[in-house]
Coordinates of C-alpha atoms in Angstrom, one line a residue:
M1 CA 14.8 -100.5 57.0
K2 CA 14.1 -99.8 53.4
L3 CA 10.8 -98.1 54.3
N4 CA 12.5 -96.0 56.9
T5 CA 15.2 -95.0 54.4
L6 CA 12.7 -94.1 51.8
M7 CA 10.8 -91.9 54.3
M8 CA 14.0 -90.1 55.2
L9 CA 14.8 -89.4 51.7
M10 CA 11.4 -88.1 51.0
A11 CA 11.7 -85.8 54.1
L12 CA 15.1 -84.5 52.9
A13 CA 13.6 -83.8 49.4
T14 CA 10.8 -81.9 51.0
A15 CA 13.2 -79.9 53.1
G16 CA 15.3 -79.2 50.2
Q17 CA 12.3 -77.9 48.3
A18 CA 11.3 -75.6 51.1
A19 CA 14.9 -74.3 51.4
A20 CA 14.9 -73.5 47.7
K21 CA 11.7 -71.6 47.8
P22 CA 12.4 -68.1 46.6
L23 CA 11.7 -65.0 48.8
V24 CA 8.6 -63.1 47.6
I25 CA 8.8 -59.4 47.9
A26 CA 5.6 -57.3 47.1
T27 CA 5.5 -53.8 45.7
D28 CA 2.8 -51.4 44.4
A29 CA 4.0 -50.6 40.8
T30 CA 2.4 -47.2 40.6
Y31 CA 5.2 -45.0 41.8
P32 CA 7.8 -44.4 39.0
P33 CA 10.7 -44.4 39.2
F34 CA 10.6 -46.5 42.4
E35 CA 8.3 -49.2 41.0
M36 CA 6.5 -49.3 37.8
I37 CA 5.3 -51.4 34.8
D38 CA 7.3 -50.7 31.7
S39 CA 5.9 -50.5 28.1
S40 CA 6.6 -54.3 27.7
G41 CA 4.6 -55.0 30.8
K42 CA 7.7 -55.9 32.8
L43 CA 8.0 -54.8 36.5
G44 CA 10.9 -52.5 37.2
G45 CA 12.1 -49.4 38.9
F46 CA 14.7 -48.4 41.6
E47 CA 13.2 -50.4 44.5
V48 CA 12.6 -53.5 42.3
D49 CA 16.3 -53.5 41.2
L50 CA 17.3 -52.9 44.8
A51 CA 15.2 -55.9 45.9
Y52 CA 17.0 -58.1 43.5
A53 CA 20.3 -56.6 44.6
L54 CA 19.5 -57.4 48.3
C55 CA 18.6 -60.9 47.4
A56 CA 21.8 -61.3 45.5
A57 CA 23.6 -60.0 48.6
M58 CA 21.7 -62.6 50.7
K59 CA 22.5 -65.3 48.2
A60 CA 18.8 -66.0 47.9
E61 CA 16.5 -66.4 45.0
C62 CA 13.6 -63.9 45.0
E63 CA 10.6 -62.8 43.1
V64 CA 9.0 -59.4 43.1
I65 CA 5.3 -59.1 42.6
N66 CA 2.8 -56.3 42.0
Q67 CA 0.1 -55.7 44.6
P68 CA -2.3 -52.7 45.3
W69 CA -1.0 -50.3 48.0
D70 CA -4.0 -51.0 50.3
A71 CA -3.5 -54.8 50.1
L72 CA 0.3 -54.7 50.9
L73 CA 0.1 -54.9 54.7
P74 CA -2.7 -57.4 54.9
G75 CA -1.1 -59.6 52.3
L76 CA 2.1 -59.7 54.3
Q77 CA 0.3 -60.6 57.5
V78 CA -1.5 -63.6 55.9
R79 CA 1.9 -64.8 54.5
K80 CA 1.1 -64.2 50.8
Y81 CA 4.6 -62.9 50.6
D82 CA 7.6 -62.5 52.7
A83 CA 8.4 -58.7 52.5
I84 CA 7.3 -55.4 51.1
M85 CA 9.6 -52.9 49.3
S86 CA 7.3 -50.0 48.1
S87 CA 8.7 -46.7 49.5
M88 CA 7.0 -47.6 52.8
N89 CA 7.9 -45.1 55.5
I90 CA 8.3 -46.3 59.1
T91 CA 5.5 -44.9 61.3
D92 CA 4.3 -45.8 64.7
E93 CA 1.0 -46.9 63.3
R94 CA 2.6 -49.3 60.8
R95 CA 5.1 -50.4 63.4
Q96 CA 2.1 -51.9 65.4
K97 CA 1.4 -54.2 62.6
V98 CA 4.8 -55.1 61.1
A99 CA 8.5 -55.0 61.7
F100 CA 11.0 -53.0 59.6
S101 CA 14.6 -53.5 58.4
Q102 CA 17.0 -50.7 58.8
V103 CA 16.3 -47.5 56.7
Y104 CA 17.6 -47.5 53.2
Y105 CA 16.5 -43.9 52.3
M106 CA 14.9 -40.9 53.7
M107 CA 11.9 -39.7 51.8
Q108 CA 12.1 -35.9 51.0
N109 CA 8.7 -34.1 50.7
R110 CA 7.8 -30.7 49.4
F111 CA 4.8 -28.6 48.3
V112 CA 4.1 -28.0 44.6
G113 CA 2.2 -24.9 43.4
R114 CA 2.0 -22.6 40.4
S115 CA 5.5 -21.4 39.4
D116 CA 4.1 -17.8 38.7
K117 CA 3.1 -17.5 42.4
A118 CA 6.1 -19.3 43.9
G119 CA 7.4 -16.0 45.2
D120 CA 4.2 -15.5 47.3
F121 CA 4.6 -18.8 49.1
A122 CA 4.9 -18.8 52.9
D123 CA 5.0 -21.8 55.2
T124 CA 2.5 -20.2 57.6
P125 CA -1.0 -20.9 58.6
E126 CA -1.9 -17.3 57.4
H127 CA -0.8 -18.2 53.9
F128 CA -2.7 -21.5 53.8
K129 CA -6.0 -20.0 55.1
G130 CA -8.7 -20.8 52.6
K131 CA -6.3 -22.7 50.3
V132 CA -7.0 -26.2 48.9
I133 CA -4.2 -28.8 49.4
A134 CA -4.6 -32.1 47.4
V135 CA -2.9 -35.2 48.9
Q136 CA -2.9 -39.0 48.6
E137 CA -5.2 -40.4 51.3
G138 CA -3.9 -42.2 54.3
T139 CA -0.2 -41.3 53.7
P140 CA 2.3 -39.6 56.1
Q141 CA 2.0 -36.5 53.7
D142 CA -1.7 -36.5 54.4
N143 CA -1.1 -36.7 58.1
F144 CA 1.5 -33.9 57.9
V145 CA -0.6 -31.3 56.1
T146 CA -3.7 -32.2 58.1
A147 CA -1.8 -31.7 61.4
R148 CA -0.1 -28.6 60.2
Y149 CA -2.8 -26.8 58.2
G150 CA -6.0 -28.8 58.6
E151 CA -7.7 -26.0 60.7
V152 CA -7.1 -23.4 58.1
A153 CA -7.0 -25.1 54.7
K154 CA -9.3 -27.5 52.9
I155 CA -7.6 -30.9 52.5
K156 CA -8.7 -32.9 49.6
R157 CA -7.8 -36.6 49.7
Y158 CA -7.5 -39.2 47.0
V159 CA -6.8 -42.9 46.8
N160 CA -4.1 -42.8 44.2
A161 CA -1.0 -40.5 43.8
Q162 CA -2.0 -39.1 40.4
S163 CA -5.3 -37.5 41.2
P164 CA -3.9 -34.7 43.4
M165 CA -1.7 -33.6 40.4
L166 CA -4.6 -33.6 38.1
D167 CA -6.6 -31.4 40.6
L168 CA -3.6 -29.0 40.8
Q169 CA -3.4 -28.8 36.9
S170 CA -7.1 -28.2 36.6
S171 CA -7.0 -25.4 39.3
R172 CA -9.2 -27.4 41.7
A173 CA -6.3 -27.2 44.3
D174 CA -3.8 -24.5 45.1
Y175 CA -1.1 -27.0 46.2
T176 CA -0.2 -30.6 46.5
F177 CA 2.2 -32.0 48.9
G178 CA 4.2 -35.3 48.5
N179 CA 7.4 -37.2 47.8
M180 CA 9.7 -35.0 45.7
V181 CA 10.7 -37.8 43.4
Q182 CA 7.2 -38.8 42.5
L183 CA 6.1 -35.1 42.0
K184 CA 9.1 -34.4 39.8
V185 CA 9.0 -37.6 37.7
G186 CA 5.2 -38.0 37.6
F187 CA 4.1 -34.3 37.3
L188 CA 6.8 -31.5 36.9
D189 CA 8.8 -33.2 34.2
K190 CA 5.7 -33.8 32.1
E191 CA 3.8 -31.3 29.9
M192 CA 1.0 -31.1 32.4
G193 CA 3.4 -29.7 35.1
K194 CA 5.1 -27.1 33.0
Q195 CA 3.4 -24.3 34.8
F196 CA 4.2 -25.6 38.3
A197 CA 7.2 -25.8 40.5
F198 CA 8.4 -26.9 44.0
V199 CA 7.7 -24.2 46.6
G200 CA 8.8 -23.8 50.2
P201 CA 11.2 -25.9 52.2
Q202 CA 11.8 -29.7 52.1
F203 CA 10.4 -31.8 54.9
N204 CA 11.3 -35.4 56.1
G205 CA 11.0 -37.5 59.1
T206 CA 14.1 -36.0 60.8
Q207 CA 12.2 -32.7 61.1
D208 CA 8.8 -34.1 61.8
K209 CA 8.3 -37.8 62.9
I210 CA 4.7 -37.8 61.4
L211 CA 6.4 -37.9 58.0
G212 CA 8.0 -41.3 58.9
E213 CA 11.4 -42.3 60.1
G214 CA 12.7 -43.4 56.8
V215 CA 11.9 -46.0 54.0
A216 CA 12.6 -49.7 54.9
V217 CA 11.7 -53.2 54.1
A218 CA 8.5 -54.3 55.9
L219 CA 8.4 -57.6 57.4
R220 CA 6.2 -59.8 59.6
K221 CA 6.7 -59.3 63.3
N222 CA 9.0 -61.7 65.0
D223 CA 10.7 -62.6 61.7
D224 CA 14.0 -61.6 63.2
K225 CA 16.2 -63.9 61.1
L226 CA 14.9 -62.4 57.9
K227 CA 15.2 -58.9 59.3
S228 CA 18.9 -59.5 60.1
R229 CA 19.5 -60.9 56.6
F230 CA 17.9 -57.7 55.0
D231 CA 19.9 -55.4 57.4
A232 CA 23.1 -57.1 56.4
A233 CA 22.2 -56.9 52.7
I234 CA 21.4 -53.2 52.9
E235 CA 24.7 -52.5 54.4
S236 CA 26.4 -54.6 51.8
V237 CA 24.8 -52.9 48.8
K238 CA 25.7 -49.5 50.2
A239 CA 29.2 -50.4 51.0
D240 CA 30.0 -52.0 47.6
G241 CA 28.6 -49.1 45.5
T242 CA 25.5 -51.0 44.2
F243 CA 23.1 -48.5 45.9
D244 CA 24.8 -45.5 44.4
T245 CA 24.8 -47.1 41.0
L246 CA 21.0 -47.6 41.2
L247 CA 20.6 -44.0 42.4
K248 CA 22.4 -42.7 39.3
K249 CA 20.5 -45.1 37.0
Y250 CA 17.2 -43.6 38.1
Q251 CA 18.5 -40.0 38.5
L252 CA 17.8 -39.9 42.2
E253 CA 21.1 -38.7 43.6
D254 CA 19.8 -35.2 44.5
L255 CA 16.3 -36.3 45.5
L256 CA 16.9 -38.9 48.2

Protein backbone atom coordinates (compact mmCIF):
# COMPACT_ATOMS: atom_id res chain seq x y z
CA MET A 1 0.00 0.00 0.00
CA LYS A 2 2.82 2.37 0.91
CA LEU A 3 4.55 1.64 -2.39
CA ASN A 4 1.36 2.29 -4.34
CA THR A 5 0.81 5.53 -2.45
CA LEU A 6 4.36 6.67 -3.21
CA MET A 7 3.91 5.89 -6.88
CA MET A 8 0.65 7.85 -6.96
CA LEU A 9 2.32 10.84 -5.33
CA MET A 10 5.16 10.72 -7.84
CA ALA A 11 2.69 10.53 -10.70
CA LEU A 12 0.77 13.52 -9.35
CA ALA A 13 4.01 15.50 -8.96
CA THR A 14 5.00 14.69 -12.54
CA ALA A 15 1.57 15.73 -13.79
CA GLY A 16 1.81 18.97 -11.83
CA GLN A 17 5.19 19.75 -13.35
CA ALA A 18 3.81 19.09 -16.84
CA ALA A 19 0.80 21.33 -16.16
CA ALA A 20 3.10 24.12 -14.96
CA LYS A 21 5.28 23.97 -18.05
CA PRO A 22 5.11 27.39 -19.75
CA LEU A 23 3.90 27.88 -23.30
CA VAL A 24 6.85 28.61 -25.58
CA ILE A 25 6.17 31.09 -28.38
CA ALA A 26 8.73 31.66 -31.14
CA THR A 27 9.38 34.84 -33.08
CA ASP A 28 12.02 36.16 -35.49
CA ALA A 29 13.33 39.31 -33.80
CA THR A 30 14.40 41.12 -36.97
CA TYR A 31 11.18 43.04 -37.71
CA PRO A 32 10.95 46.20 -35.57
CA PRO A 33 8.65 47.37 -34.12
CA PHE A 34 6.88 43.97 -34.18
CA GLU A 35 9.77 41.95 -32.73
CA MET A 36 13.32 43.07 -32.06
CA ILE A 37 16.30 42.92 -29.73
CA ASP A 38 16.78 46.19 -27.84
CA SER A 39 20.10 47.81 -26.89
CA SER A 40 20.23 45.81 -23.65
CA GLY A 41 19.82 42.54 -25.54
CA LYS A 42 16.22 42.04 -24.41
CA LEU A 43 13.55 40.65 -26.73
CA GLY A 44 10.68 43.09 -27.24
CA GLY A 45 8.25 44.66 -29.68
CA PHE A 46 4.53 44.81 -30.42
CA GLU A 47 4.00 41.08 -30.96
CA VAL A 48 6.24 40.11 -28.07
CA ASP A 49 4.16 42.30 -25.74
CA LEU A 50 1.00 40.94 -27.34
CA ALA A 51 2.17 37.36 -26.79
CA TYR A 52 2.58 37.99 -23.07
CA ALA A 53 -0.80 39.77 -22.94
CA LEU A 54 -2.45 36.75 -24.57
CA CYS A 55 -0.80 34.44 -22.07
CA ALA A 56 -2.07 36.63 -19.23
CA ALA A 57 -5.57 36.43 -20.70
CA MET A 58 -5.20 32.63 -20.84
CA LYS A 59 -3.83 32.63 -17.27
CA ALA A 60 -0.81 30.75 -18.56
CA GLU A 61 2.91 31.26 -18.06
CA CYS A 62 4.80 31.71 -21.30
CA GLU A 63 8.22 32.32 -22.73
CA VAL A 64 8.95 34.09 -26.03
CA ILE A 65 12.11 32.96 -27.81
CA ASN A 66 14.00 34.25 -30.84
CA GLN A 67 14.35 31.96 -33.88
CA PRO A 68 15.45 32.54 -37.51
CA TRP A 69 12.53 33.04 -39.90
CA ASP A 70 13.29 30.00 -42.05
CA ALA A 71 13.42 27.79 -38.94
CA LEU A 72 10.07 28.89 -37.48
CA LEU A 73 7.71 26.43 -39.17
CA PRO A 74 10.07 23.40 -38.97
CA GLY A 75 10.68 24.10 -35.29
CA LEU A 76 6.97 24.22 -34.57
CA GLN A 77 6.39 20.93 -36.35
CA VAL A 78 9.07 19.13 -34.31
CA ARG A 79 7.62 20.57 -31.06
CA LYS A 80 10.53 22.85 -30.27
CA TYR A 81 7.89 25.37 -29.20
CA ASP A 82 4.10 25.60 -29.03
CA ALA A 83 3.24 28.59 -31.23
CA ILE A 84 4.63 31.25 -33.56
CA MET A 85 3.90 34.98 -33.36
CA SER A 86 6.04 36.73 -35.96
CA SER A 87 3.79 38.70 -38.34
CA MET A 88 3.01 35.41 -40.08
CA ASN A 89 0.33 35.89 -42.71
CA ILE A 90 -2.17 33.10 -43.34
CA THR A 91 -1.65 31.61 -46.80
CA ASP A 92 -2.89 28.42 -48.45
CA GLU A 93 0.68 27.11 -48.58
CA ARG A 94 1.26 27.66 -44.87
CA ARG A 95 -2.16 26.27 -43.97
CA GLN A 96 -1.08 22.94 -45.44
CA LYS A 97 1.63 22.76 -42.76
CA VAL A 98 0.13 24.43 -39.69
CA ALA A 99 -3.10 25.69 -38.16
CA PHE A 100 -3.85 29.33 -37.36
CA SER A 101 -5.72 31.25 -34.70
CA GLN A 102 -8.15 33.95 -35.64
CA VAL A 103 -6.54 36.98 -37.31
CA TYR A 104 -5.25 39.70 -34.97
CA TYR A 105 -4.25 42.23 -37.65
CA MET A 106 -4.26 42.75 -41.42
CA MET A 107 -0.85 43.50 -42.93
CA GLN A 108 -0.87 46.60 -45.13
CA ASN A 109 1.62 46.66 -48.02
CA ARG A 110 2.84 49.37 -50.36
CA PHE A 111 5.57 50.25 -52.85
CA VAL A 112 8.40 52.60 -51.89
CA GLY A 113 10.29 54.59 -54.51
CA ARG A 114 12.14 57.86 -54.90
CA SER A 115 10.06 60.75 -53.57
CA ASP A 116 11.06 63.04 -56.47
CA LYS A 117 9.52 60.53 -58.90
CA ALA A 118 6.42 59.73 -56.85
CA GLY A 119 4.21 61.71 -59.22
CA ASP A 120 5.25 59.47 -62.11
CA PHE A 121 4.13 56.26 -60.40
CA ALA A 122 1.38 54.20 -61.99
CA ASP A 123 0.18 50.81 -60.87
CA THR A 124 0.27 49.40 -64.39
CA PRO A 125 2.39 46.85 -66.28
CA GLU A 126 3.50 49.61 -68.63
CA HIS A 127 5.00 51.63 -65.79
CA PHE A 128 6.91 48.64 -64.40
CA LYS A 129 8.35 47.55 -67.75
CA GLY A 130 12.12 47.32 -67.32
CA LYS A 131 11.98 48.41 -63.67
CA VAL A 132 13.73 46.57 -60.82
CA ILE A 133 11.68 45.60 -57.76
CA ALA A 134 13.60 44.40 -54.68
CA VAL A 135 11.72 42.16 -52.22
CA GLN A 136 12.31 39.67 -49.41
CA GLU A 137 12.42 36.16 -50.85
CA GLY A 138 9.63 33.69 -50.20
CA THR A 139 7.21 36.22 -48.72
CA PRO A 140 3.62 36.99 -49.79
CA GLN A 141 4.97 40.33 -51.05
CA ASP A 142 7.41 38.45 -53.30
CA ASN A 143 4.55 36.30 -54.61
CA PHE A 144 2.39 39.39 -55.20
CA VAL A 145 4.89 41.39 -57.28
CA THR A 146 5.97 38.26 -59.16
CA ALA A 147 2.40 37.43 -60.13
CA ARG A 148 1.54 41.03 -60.95
CA TYR A 149 4.71 42.29 -62.65
CA GLY A 150 7.07 39.33 -63.04
CA GLU A 151 6.73 39.32 -66.83
CA VAL A 152 7.65 42.97 -67.29
CA ALA A 153 9.90 43.85 -64.34
CA LYS A 154 13.07 42.33 -62.90
CA ILE A 155 12.37 40.93 -59.42
CA LYS A 156 15.44 40.88 -57.14
CA ARG A 157 15.01 38.65 -54.09
CA TYR A 158 16.88 38.66 -50.77
CA VAL A 159 16.82 36.45 -47.68
CA ASN A 160 16.42 39.27 -45.15
CA ALA A 161 14.13 42.30 -45.05
CA GLN A 162 16.89 44.94 -44.94
CA SER A 163 18.67 44.14 -48.22
CA PRO A 164 15.87 45.39 -50.52
CA MET A 165 16.00 48.76 -48.75
CA LEU A 166 19.77 48.95 -49.22
CA ASP A 167 19.40 48.16 -52.93
CA LEU A 168 16.83 50.93 -53.24
CA GLN A 169 19.11 53.41 -51.49
CA SER A 170 22.05 52.52 -53.72
CA SER A 171 19.92 52.84 -56.91
CA ARG A 172 20.25 49.13 -57.71
CA ALA A 173 16.45 48.93 -57.57
CA ASP A 174 13.64 51.26 -58.58
CA TYR A 175 11.16 50.05 -55.98
CA THR A 176 10.72 47.80 -53.01
CA PHE A 177 7.39 46.38 -51.89
CA GLY A 178 6.55 45.26 -48.40
CA ASN A 179 4.86 45.69 -45.06
CA MET A 180 4.21 49.41 -44.52
CA VAL A 181 5.26 49.33 -40.86
CA GLN A 182 8.59 47.66 -41.57
CA LEU A 183 9.30 50.01 -44.46
CA LYS A 184 8.43 53.11 -42.43
CA VAL A 185 10.30 52.16 -39.26
CA GLY A 186 13.20 50.35 -40.91
CA PHE A 187 13.76 52.70 -43.84
CA LEU A 188 11.63 55.83 -44.38
CA ASP A 189 12.07 57.16 -40.83
CA LYS A 190 15.86 56.74 -41.03
CA GLU A 191 18.44 58.97 -42.68
CA MET A 192 18.96 56.42 -45.46
CA GLY A 193 15.31 56.73 -46.48
CA LYS A 194 14.97 60.52 -46.59
CA GLN A 195 14.85 60.64 -50.41
CA PHE A 196 12.15 57.99 -50.64
CA ALA A 197 8.41 57.74 -50.00
CA PHE A 198 5.41 55.45 -50.22
CA VAL A 199 3.96 55.47 -53.73
CA GLY A 200 0.75 54.06 -55.16
CA PRO A 201 -2.14 52.38 -53.32
CA GLN A 202 -2.11 50.13 -50.28
CA PHE A 203 -2.65 46.39 -50.74
CA ASN A 204 -3.74 43.68 -48.31
CA GLY A 205 -5.24 40.22 -48.35
CA THR A 206 -8.80 41.47 -48.70
CA GLN A 207 -7.89 42.79 -52.15
CA ASP A 208 -5.63 39.95 -53.22
CA LYS A 209 -5.52 36.65 -51.33
CA ILE A 210 -1.91 36.09 -52.40
CA LEU A 211 -0.90 38.69 -49.79
CA GLY A 212 -2.35 36.53 -47.05
CA GLU A 213 -5.60 36.46 -45.17
CA GLY A 214 -4.27 38.24 -42.11
CA VAL A 215 -1.64 37.80 -39.40
CA ALA A 216 -2.39 35.11 -36.81
CA VAL A 217 -0.79 32.77 -34.29
CA ALA A 218 0.61 29.67 -36.03
CA LEU A 219 -0.01 26.38 -34.24
CA ARG A 220 0.47 22.70 -34.91
CA LYS A 221 -2.32 21.02 -36.82
CA ASN A 222 -4.93 19.34 -34.63
CA ASP A 223 -3.90 21.43 -31.63
CA ASP A 224 -7.54 22.48 -31.36
CA LYS A 225 -7.58 23.16 -27.62
CA LEU A 226 -4.66 25.60 -27.79
CA LYS A 227 -6.20 27.29 -30.83
CA SER A 228 -9.44 27.84 -28.90
CA ARG A 229 -7.49 29.33 -26.01
CA PHE A 230 -5.61 31.75 -28.30
CA ASP A 231 -8.84 32.70 -30.11
CA ALA A 232 -10.54 33.55 -26.84
CA ALA A 233 -7.48 35.48 -25.62
CA ILE A 234 -7.31 37.55 -28.82
CA GLU A 235 -10.96 38.50 -28.39
CA SER A 236 -10.31 39.36 -24.74
CA VAL A 237 -7.32 41.69 -25.32
CA LYS A 238 -9.21 43.49 -28.08
CA ALA A 239 -12.33 43.88 -25.95
CA ASP A 240 -10.55 45.19 -22.84
CA GLY A 241 -8.43 47.77 -24.69
CA THR A 242 -5.06 46.02 -24.28
CA PHE A 243 -4.61 45.63 -28.03
CA ASP A 244 -5.28 49.33 -28.70
CA THR A 245 -2.88 50.30 -25.92
CA LEU A 246 -0.11 48.28 -27.60
CA LEU A 247 -0.90 49.84 -30.98
CA LYS A 248 -0.43 53.29 -29.46
CA LYS A 249 2.74 52.25 -27.61
CA TYR A 250 4.39 51.24 -30.90
CA GLN A 251 2.73 54.02 -33.01
CA LEU A 252 0.89 51.52 -35.20
CA GLU A 253 -2.64 52.96 -35.06
CA ASP A 254 -2.67 54.22 -38.66
CA LEU A 255 -0.55 51.44 -40.16
CA LEU A 256 -2.48 48.25 -39.26
